[in-house]
Tab-separated table of C-alpha atoms in Angstrom:
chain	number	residue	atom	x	y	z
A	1	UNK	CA	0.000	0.000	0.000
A	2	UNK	CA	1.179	3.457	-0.567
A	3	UNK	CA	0.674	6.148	1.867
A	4	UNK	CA	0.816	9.860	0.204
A	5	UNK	CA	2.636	12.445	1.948
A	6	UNK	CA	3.463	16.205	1.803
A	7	UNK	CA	7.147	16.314	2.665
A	8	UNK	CA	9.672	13.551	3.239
A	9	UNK	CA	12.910	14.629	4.807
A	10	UNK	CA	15.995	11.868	4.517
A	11	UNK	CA	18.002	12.563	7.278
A	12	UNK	CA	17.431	13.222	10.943
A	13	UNK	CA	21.014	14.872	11.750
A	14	UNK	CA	21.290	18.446	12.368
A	15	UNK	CA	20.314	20.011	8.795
A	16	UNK	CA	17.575	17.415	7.965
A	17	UNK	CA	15.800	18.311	11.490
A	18	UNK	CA	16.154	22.056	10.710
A	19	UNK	CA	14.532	20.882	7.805
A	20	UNK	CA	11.706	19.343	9.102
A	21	UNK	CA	11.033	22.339	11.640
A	22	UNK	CA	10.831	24.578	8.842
A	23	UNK	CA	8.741	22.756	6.509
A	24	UNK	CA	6.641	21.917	8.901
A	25	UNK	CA	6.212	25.300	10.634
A	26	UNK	CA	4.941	26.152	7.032
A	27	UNK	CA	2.351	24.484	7.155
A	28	UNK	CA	3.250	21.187	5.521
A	29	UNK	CA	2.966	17.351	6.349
A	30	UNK	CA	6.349	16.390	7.247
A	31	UNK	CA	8.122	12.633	7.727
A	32	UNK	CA	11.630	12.236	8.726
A	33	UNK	CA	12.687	9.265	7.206
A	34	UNK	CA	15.764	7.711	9.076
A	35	UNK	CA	17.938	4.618	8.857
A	36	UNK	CA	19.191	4.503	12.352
A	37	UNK	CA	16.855	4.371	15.702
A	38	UNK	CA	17.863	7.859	16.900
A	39	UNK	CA	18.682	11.164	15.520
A	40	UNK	CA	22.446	12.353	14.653
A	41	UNK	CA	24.162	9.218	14.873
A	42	UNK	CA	26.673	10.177	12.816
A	43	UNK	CA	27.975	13.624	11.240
A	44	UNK	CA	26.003	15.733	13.363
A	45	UNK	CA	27.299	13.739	17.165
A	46	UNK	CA	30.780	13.675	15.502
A	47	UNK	CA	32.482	17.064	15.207
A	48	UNK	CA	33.812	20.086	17.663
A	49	UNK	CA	29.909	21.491	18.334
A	50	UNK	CA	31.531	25.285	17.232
A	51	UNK	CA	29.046	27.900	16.407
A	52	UNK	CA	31.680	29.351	13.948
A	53	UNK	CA	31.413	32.834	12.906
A	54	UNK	CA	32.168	33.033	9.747
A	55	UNK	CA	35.456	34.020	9.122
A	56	UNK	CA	37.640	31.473	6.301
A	57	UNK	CA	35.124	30.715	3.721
A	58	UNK	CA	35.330	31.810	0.308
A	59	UNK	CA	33.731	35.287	-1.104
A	60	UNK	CA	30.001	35.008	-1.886
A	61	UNK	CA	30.221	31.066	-1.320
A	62	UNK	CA	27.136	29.736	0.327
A	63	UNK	CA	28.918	28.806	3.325
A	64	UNK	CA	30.121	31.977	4.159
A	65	UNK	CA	26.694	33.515	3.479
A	66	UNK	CA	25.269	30.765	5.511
A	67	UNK	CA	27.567	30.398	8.373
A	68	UNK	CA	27.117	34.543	8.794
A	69	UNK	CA	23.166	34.288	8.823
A	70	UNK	CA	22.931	30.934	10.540
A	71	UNK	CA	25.567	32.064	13.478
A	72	UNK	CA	22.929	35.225	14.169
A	73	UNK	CA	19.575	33.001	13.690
A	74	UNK	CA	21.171	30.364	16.259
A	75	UNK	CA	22.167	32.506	18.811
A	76	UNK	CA	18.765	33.834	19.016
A	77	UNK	CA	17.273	30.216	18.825
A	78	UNK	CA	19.513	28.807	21.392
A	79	UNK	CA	18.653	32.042	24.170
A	80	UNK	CA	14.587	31.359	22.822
A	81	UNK	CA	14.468	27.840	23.333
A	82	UNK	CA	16.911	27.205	26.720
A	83	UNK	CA	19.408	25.810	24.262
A	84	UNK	CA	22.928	25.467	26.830
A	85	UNK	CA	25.534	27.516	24.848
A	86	UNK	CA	28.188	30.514	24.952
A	87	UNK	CA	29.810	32.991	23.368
A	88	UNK	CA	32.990	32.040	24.542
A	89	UNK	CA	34.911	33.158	21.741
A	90	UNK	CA	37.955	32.691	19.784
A	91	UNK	CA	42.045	33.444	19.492
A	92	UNK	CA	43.481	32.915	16.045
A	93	UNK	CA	47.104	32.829	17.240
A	94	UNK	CA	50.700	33.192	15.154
A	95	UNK	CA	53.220	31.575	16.734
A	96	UNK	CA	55.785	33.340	14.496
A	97	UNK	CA	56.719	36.744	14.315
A	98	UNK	CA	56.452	35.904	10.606
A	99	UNK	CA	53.007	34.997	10.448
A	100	UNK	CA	51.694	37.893	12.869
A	101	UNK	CA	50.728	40.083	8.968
A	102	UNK	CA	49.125	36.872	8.303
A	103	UNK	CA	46.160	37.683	10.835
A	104	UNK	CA	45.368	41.357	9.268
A	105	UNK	CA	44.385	39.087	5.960
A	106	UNK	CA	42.074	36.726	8.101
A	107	UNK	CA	40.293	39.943	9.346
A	108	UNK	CA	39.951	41.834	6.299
A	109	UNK	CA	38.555	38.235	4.419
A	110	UNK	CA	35.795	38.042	7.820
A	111	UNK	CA	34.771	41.637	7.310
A	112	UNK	CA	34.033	40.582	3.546
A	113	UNK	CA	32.052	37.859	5.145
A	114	UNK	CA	30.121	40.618	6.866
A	115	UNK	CA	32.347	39.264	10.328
A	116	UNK	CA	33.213	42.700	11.591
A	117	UNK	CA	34.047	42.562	15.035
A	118	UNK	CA	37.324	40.802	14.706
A	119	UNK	CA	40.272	42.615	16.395
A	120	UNK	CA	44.024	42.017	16.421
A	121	UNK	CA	45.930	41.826	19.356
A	122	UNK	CA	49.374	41.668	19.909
A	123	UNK	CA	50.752	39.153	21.919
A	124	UNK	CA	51.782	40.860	25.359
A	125	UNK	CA	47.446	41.222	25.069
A	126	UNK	CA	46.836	37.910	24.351
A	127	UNK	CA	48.341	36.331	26.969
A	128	UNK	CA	47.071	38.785	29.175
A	129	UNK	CA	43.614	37.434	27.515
A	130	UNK	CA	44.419	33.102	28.024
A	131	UNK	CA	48.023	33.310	30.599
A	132	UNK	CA	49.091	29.462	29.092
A	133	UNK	CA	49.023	31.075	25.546
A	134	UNK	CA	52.171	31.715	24.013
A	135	UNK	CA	52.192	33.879	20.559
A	136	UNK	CA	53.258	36.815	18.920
A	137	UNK	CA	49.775	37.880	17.911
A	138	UNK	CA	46.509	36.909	17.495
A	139	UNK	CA	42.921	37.492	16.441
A	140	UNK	CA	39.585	37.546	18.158
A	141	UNK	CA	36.772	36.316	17.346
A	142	UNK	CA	34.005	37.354	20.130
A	143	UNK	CA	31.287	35.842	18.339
A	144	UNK	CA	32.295	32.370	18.411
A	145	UNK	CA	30.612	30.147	20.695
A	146	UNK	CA	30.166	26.480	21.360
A	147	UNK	CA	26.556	24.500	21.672
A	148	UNK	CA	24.963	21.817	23.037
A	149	UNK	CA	24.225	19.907	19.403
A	150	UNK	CA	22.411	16.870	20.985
A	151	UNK	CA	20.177	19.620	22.891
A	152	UNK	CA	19.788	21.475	19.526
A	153	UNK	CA	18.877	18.762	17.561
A	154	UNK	CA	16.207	17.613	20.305
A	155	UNK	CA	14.555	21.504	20.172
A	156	UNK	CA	14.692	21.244	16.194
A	157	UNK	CA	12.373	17.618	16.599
A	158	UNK	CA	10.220	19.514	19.269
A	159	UNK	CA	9.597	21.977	17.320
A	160	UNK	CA	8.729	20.079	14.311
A	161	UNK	CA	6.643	17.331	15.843
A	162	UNK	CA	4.659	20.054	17.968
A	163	UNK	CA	3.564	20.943	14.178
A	164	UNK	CA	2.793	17.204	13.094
A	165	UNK	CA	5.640	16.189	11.851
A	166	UNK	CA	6.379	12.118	12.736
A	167	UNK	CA	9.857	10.871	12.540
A	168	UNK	CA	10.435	7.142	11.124
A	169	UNK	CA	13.447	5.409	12.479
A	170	UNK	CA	14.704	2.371	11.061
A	171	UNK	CA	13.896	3.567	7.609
A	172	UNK	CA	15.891	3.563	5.330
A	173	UNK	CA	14.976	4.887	1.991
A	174	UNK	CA	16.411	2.001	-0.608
A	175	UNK	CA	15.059	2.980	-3.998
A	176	UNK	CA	12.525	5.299	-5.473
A	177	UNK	CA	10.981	6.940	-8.661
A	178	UNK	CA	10.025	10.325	-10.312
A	179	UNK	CA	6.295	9.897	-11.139
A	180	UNK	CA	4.034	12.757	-12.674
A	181	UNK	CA	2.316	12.395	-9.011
A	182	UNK	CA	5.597	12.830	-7.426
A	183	UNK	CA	8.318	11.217	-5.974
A	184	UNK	CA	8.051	7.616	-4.719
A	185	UNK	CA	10.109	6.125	-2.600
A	186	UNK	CA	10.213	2.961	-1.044
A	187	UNK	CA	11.645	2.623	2.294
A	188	UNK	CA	12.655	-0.775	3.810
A	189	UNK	CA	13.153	-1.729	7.620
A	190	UNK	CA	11.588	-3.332	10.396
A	191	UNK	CA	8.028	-1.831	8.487
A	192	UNK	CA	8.821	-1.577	4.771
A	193	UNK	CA	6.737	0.851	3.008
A	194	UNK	CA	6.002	3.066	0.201
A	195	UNK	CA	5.511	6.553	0.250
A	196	UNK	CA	4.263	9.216	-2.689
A	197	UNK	CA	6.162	12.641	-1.824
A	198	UNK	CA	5.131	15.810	-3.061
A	199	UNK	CA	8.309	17.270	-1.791
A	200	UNK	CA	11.792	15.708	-0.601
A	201	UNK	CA	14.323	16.858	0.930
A	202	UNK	CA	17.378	14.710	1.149
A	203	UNK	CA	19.448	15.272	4.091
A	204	UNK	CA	21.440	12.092	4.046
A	205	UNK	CA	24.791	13.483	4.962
A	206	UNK	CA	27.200	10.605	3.534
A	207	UNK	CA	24.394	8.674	2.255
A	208	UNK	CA	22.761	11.912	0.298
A	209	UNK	CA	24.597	10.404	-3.164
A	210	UNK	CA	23.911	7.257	-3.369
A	211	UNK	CA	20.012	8.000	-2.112
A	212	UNK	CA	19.851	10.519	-5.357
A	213	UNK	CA	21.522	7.506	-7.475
A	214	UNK	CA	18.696	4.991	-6.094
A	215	UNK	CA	15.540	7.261	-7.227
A	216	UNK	CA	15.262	7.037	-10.796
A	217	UNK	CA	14.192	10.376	-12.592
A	218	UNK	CA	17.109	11.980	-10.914
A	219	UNK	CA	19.522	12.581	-13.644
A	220	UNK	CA	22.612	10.343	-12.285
A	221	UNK	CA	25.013	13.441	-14.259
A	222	UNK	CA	23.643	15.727	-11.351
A	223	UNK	CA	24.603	13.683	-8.590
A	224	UNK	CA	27.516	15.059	-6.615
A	225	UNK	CA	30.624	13.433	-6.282
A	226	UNK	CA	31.924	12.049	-3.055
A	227	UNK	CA	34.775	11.938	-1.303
A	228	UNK	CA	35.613	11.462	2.175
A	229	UNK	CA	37.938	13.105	4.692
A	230	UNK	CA	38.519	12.192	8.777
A	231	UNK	CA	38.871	13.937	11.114
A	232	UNK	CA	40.233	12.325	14.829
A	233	UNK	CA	40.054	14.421	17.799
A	234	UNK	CA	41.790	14.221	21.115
A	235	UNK	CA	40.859	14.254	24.913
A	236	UNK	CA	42.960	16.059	27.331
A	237	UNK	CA	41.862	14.961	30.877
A	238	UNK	CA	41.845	17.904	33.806
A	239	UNK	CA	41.184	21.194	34.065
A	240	UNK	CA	40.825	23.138	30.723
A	241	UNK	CA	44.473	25.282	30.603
A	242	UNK	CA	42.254	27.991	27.978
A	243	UNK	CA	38.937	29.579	28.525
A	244	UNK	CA	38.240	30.315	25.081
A	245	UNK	CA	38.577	28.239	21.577
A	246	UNK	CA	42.673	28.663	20.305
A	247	UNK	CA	42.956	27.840	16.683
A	248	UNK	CA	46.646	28.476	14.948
A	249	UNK	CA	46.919	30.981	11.637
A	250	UNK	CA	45.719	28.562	9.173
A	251	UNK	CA	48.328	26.353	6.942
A	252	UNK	CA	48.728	27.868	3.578
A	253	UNK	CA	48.577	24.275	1.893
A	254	UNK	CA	44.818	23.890	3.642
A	255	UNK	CA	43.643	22.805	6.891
A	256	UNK	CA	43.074	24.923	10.382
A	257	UNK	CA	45.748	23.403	11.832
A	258	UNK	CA	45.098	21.689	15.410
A	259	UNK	CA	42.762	23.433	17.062
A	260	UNK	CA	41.939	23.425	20.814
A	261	UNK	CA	38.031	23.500	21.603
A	262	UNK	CA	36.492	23.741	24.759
A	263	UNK	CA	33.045	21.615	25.299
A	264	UNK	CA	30.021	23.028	27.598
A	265	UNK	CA	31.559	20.862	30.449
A	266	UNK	CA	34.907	22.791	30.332
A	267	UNK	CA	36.675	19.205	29.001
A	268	UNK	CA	39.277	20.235	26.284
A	269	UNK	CA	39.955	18.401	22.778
A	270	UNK	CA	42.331	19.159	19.977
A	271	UNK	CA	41.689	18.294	16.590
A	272	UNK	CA	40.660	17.266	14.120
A	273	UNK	CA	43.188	16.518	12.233
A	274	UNK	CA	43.142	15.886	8.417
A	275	UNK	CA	43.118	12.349	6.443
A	276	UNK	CA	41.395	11.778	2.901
A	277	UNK	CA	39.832	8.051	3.733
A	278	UNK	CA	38.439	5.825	0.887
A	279	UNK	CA	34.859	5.786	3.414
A	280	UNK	CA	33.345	6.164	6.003
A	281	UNK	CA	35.596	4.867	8.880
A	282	UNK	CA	35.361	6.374	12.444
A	283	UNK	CA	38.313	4.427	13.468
A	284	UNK	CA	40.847	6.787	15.925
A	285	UNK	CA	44.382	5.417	15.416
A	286	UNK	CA	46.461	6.151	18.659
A	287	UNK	CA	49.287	7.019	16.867
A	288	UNK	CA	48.097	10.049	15.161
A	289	UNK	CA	48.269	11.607	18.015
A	290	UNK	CA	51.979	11.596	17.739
A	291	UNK	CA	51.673	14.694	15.456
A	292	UNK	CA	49.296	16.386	17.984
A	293	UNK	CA	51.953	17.133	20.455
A	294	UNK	CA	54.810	19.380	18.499
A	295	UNK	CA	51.615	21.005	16.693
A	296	UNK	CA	50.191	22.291	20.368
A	297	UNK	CA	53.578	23.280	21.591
A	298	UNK	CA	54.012	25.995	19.270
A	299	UNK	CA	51.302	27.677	21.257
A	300	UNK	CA	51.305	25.409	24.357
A	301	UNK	CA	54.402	24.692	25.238
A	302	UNK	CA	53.191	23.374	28.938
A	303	UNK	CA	51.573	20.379	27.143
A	304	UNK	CA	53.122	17.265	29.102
A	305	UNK	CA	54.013	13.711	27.180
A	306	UNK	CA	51.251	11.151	27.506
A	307	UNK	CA	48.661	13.885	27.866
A	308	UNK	CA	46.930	13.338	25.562
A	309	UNK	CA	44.061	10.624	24.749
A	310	UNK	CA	42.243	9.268	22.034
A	311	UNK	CA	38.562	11.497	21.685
A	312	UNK	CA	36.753	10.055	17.991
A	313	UNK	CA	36.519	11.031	14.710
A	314	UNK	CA	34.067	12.201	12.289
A	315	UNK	CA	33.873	12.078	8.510
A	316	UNK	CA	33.684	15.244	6.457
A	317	UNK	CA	31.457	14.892	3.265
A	318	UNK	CA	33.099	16.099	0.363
A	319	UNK	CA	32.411	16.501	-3.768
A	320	UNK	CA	35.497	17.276	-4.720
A	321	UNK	CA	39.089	15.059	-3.922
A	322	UNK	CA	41.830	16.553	-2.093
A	323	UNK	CA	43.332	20.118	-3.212
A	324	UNK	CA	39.823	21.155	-3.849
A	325	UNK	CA	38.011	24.172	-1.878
A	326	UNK	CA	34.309	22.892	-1.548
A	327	UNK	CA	31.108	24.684	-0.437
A	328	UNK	CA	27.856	23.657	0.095
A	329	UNK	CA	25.259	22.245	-2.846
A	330	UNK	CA	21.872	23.021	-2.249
A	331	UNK	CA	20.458	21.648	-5.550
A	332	UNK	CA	17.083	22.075	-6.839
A	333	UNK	CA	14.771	21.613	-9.522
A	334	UNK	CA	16.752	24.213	-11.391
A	335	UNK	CA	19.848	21.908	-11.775
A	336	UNK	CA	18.120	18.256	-11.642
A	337	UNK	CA	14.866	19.142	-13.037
A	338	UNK	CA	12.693	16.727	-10.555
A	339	UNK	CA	9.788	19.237	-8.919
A	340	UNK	CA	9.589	18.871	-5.183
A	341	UNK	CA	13.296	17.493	-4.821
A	342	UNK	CA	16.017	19.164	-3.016
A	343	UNK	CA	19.293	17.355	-2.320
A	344	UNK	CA	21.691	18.395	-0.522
A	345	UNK	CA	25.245	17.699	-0.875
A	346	UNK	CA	28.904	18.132	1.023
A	347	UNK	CA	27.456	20.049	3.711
A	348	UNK	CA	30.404	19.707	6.247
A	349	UNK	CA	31.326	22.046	8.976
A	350	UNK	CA	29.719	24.601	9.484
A	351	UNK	CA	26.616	22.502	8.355
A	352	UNK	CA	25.638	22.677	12.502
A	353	UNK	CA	26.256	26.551	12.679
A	354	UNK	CA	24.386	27.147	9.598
A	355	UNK	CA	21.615	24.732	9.826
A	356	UNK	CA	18.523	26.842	10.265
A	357	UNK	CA	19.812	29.014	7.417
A	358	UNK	CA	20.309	25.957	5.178
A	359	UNK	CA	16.866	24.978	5.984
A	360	UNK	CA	15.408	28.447	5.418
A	361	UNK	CA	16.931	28.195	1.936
A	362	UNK	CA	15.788	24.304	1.206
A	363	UNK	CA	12.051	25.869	2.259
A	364	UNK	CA	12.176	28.765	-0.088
A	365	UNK	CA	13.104	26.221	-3.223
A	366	UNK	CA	10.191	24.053	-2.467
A	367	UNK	CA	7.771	27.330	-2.166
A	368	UNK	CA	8.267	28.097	-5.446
């Protein structure tokens, strides 16, 4: 039997259940379709839970117009809603004398980004600012924060189901079809089932290609690439030697460099590091944490040997290999031709920080 349905939403991490909130706060019939028995099992439990402000990304490129609106929108969410978070903010720190004219670069790209309340310190006021710091200079950030995700995620489903939308688990979605009554899919699980979509949004994080590749209609030449990179993070047990978020002035060749983030408990991890993987593999070899240690010196020299302890890794999802600078794809029937379907593609960090904005966008597309 086939059950008919307004909106279907593949996905329930972060961005799908922004998704669902907004779809179904306008007014539509919304299901969450999702493969594993609770929301954010993967991507969205697996990365530094940074509200980022907006400061690296590319000129005009969705993330940076995303990560800028999203940043404001969940601020004012998080306060609403009882959300645990803070603004704790953040040092970009050279180590180097030579990389100090570095950091007037990273503030004049943020202001671009509309970021404009960066300032540049020197280093006698940075320490002054985080005592365990050493540098030569640095940048802040005040509008960096960090955020309960699992608590955000929980408010997005509230929010959603208070409207009556119904969340599936154990549902995957393993084929469909374009039909000229819309889009079919046909989910399997403990309750296999068939379902005709007037709208879909898929929000599949790694599994967002080969979803698109399943539903036949979808034109398999506008199906994003995929590539994966992993990320492993650190634990450092104790008390938390910073009180805000120390990042070093990014590497030239790519990469932010090993970062120190603080969690909402005050527990500090460093990471994550970079490695292009051939999958999806949360697997944290020990050893990579050899590299960890002469990376923190530069800027925390106190660190002691055998500090450090394995934390987990997440995945980024990418569409383009290694050497590539990526931004989100929010693709709709302008690109794939398919009315009602939205997919959306590669959307890594700051997926979290920009979710409502993502989902504001995904809405809009399926209005028209």
């Amino acid at each position: 039997m086939t059950e008919r349905t307004g909106c279907a939403v593949i996905g329930a991490g972060v961005v799908g259940l922004a998704c669902a909130r907004a779809m179904a706060l306008a007014g539509r019939d919304v299901i969450v379709l999702e493969k594993a028995d609770a929301i954010g099992t993967e991507t969205s439990a697996r990365n530094s839970e940074v509200i980022h402000a907006g400061i690296y990304y590319a000129k005009d490129s969705m993330k940076a117009r995303l990560c800028r609106k999203g940043r404001d929108m969940m601020y004012e969410y998080c306060a609403s809603h009882g959300i645990t978070h803070k603004r704790v903010g953040k040092l970009i720190v050279a180590t180097e004398e030579s990389h100090v004219s570095l950091l007037e670069g990273i503030r004049a790209k943020a202001a671009v980004n509309g970021v404009e309340d960066m300032r540049v310190l020197s280093g006698t006021e940075a320490v002054e600012m985080e005592p365990n710091l050493r540098c030569a200079g640095a940048l802040l950030s005040p509008s960096t924060g960090i955020v309960d995700s699992h608590g955000l995620m929980l408010a997005y489903q509230g929010d959603a189901e208070d409207r009556g939308a119904m969340i599936a688990f154990k549902s995957p979605v393993v084929s469909g079809e374009v039909t000229k009554d819309g889009i079919l899919l046909r989910v399997g699980g403990d309750e296999p089932m068939e379902l005709l979509c007037d709208t879909v949004v898929n929000a599949a994080g790694h599994g967002a290609q080969p979803t698109a590749k399943a539903i036949r209609g979808i034109p398999p030449e506008t199906v994003a690439g995929q590539y994966f990179a992993r990320g492993v993070y650190f634990t450092l047990p104790g008390k938390a030697p910073f009180t805000r978020l120390i990042y070093p002035v990014p590497d030239p060749a790519g990469g932010l460099g090993v970062h120190i983030t603080i969690d909402l408990g005050g527990q500090v991890k460093f990471g994550p590091d970079v490695e292009w993987v051939d999958g999806v593999d949360y697997t944290v070899d020990p050893s990579r944490g050899d590299k960890f240690y002469a990376a923190i010196r530069t800027y925390w020299p106190a660190l002691q040997d055998g500090a450090l302890q394995p934390g987990y890794a997440g995945v980024r999802p990418k569409t383009f290999p290694k050497g590539t600078e990526t931004d989100f794809i929010i693709q709709g029937p302008d690109v794939h031709g398919v009315k009602g379907l939205v997919n959306l593609y590669g959307i890594e960090s700051p997926g979290l920080t920009s979710s409502m904005a993502i989902a504001e966008d995904v809405r809009r597309i399926l209005a028209a």
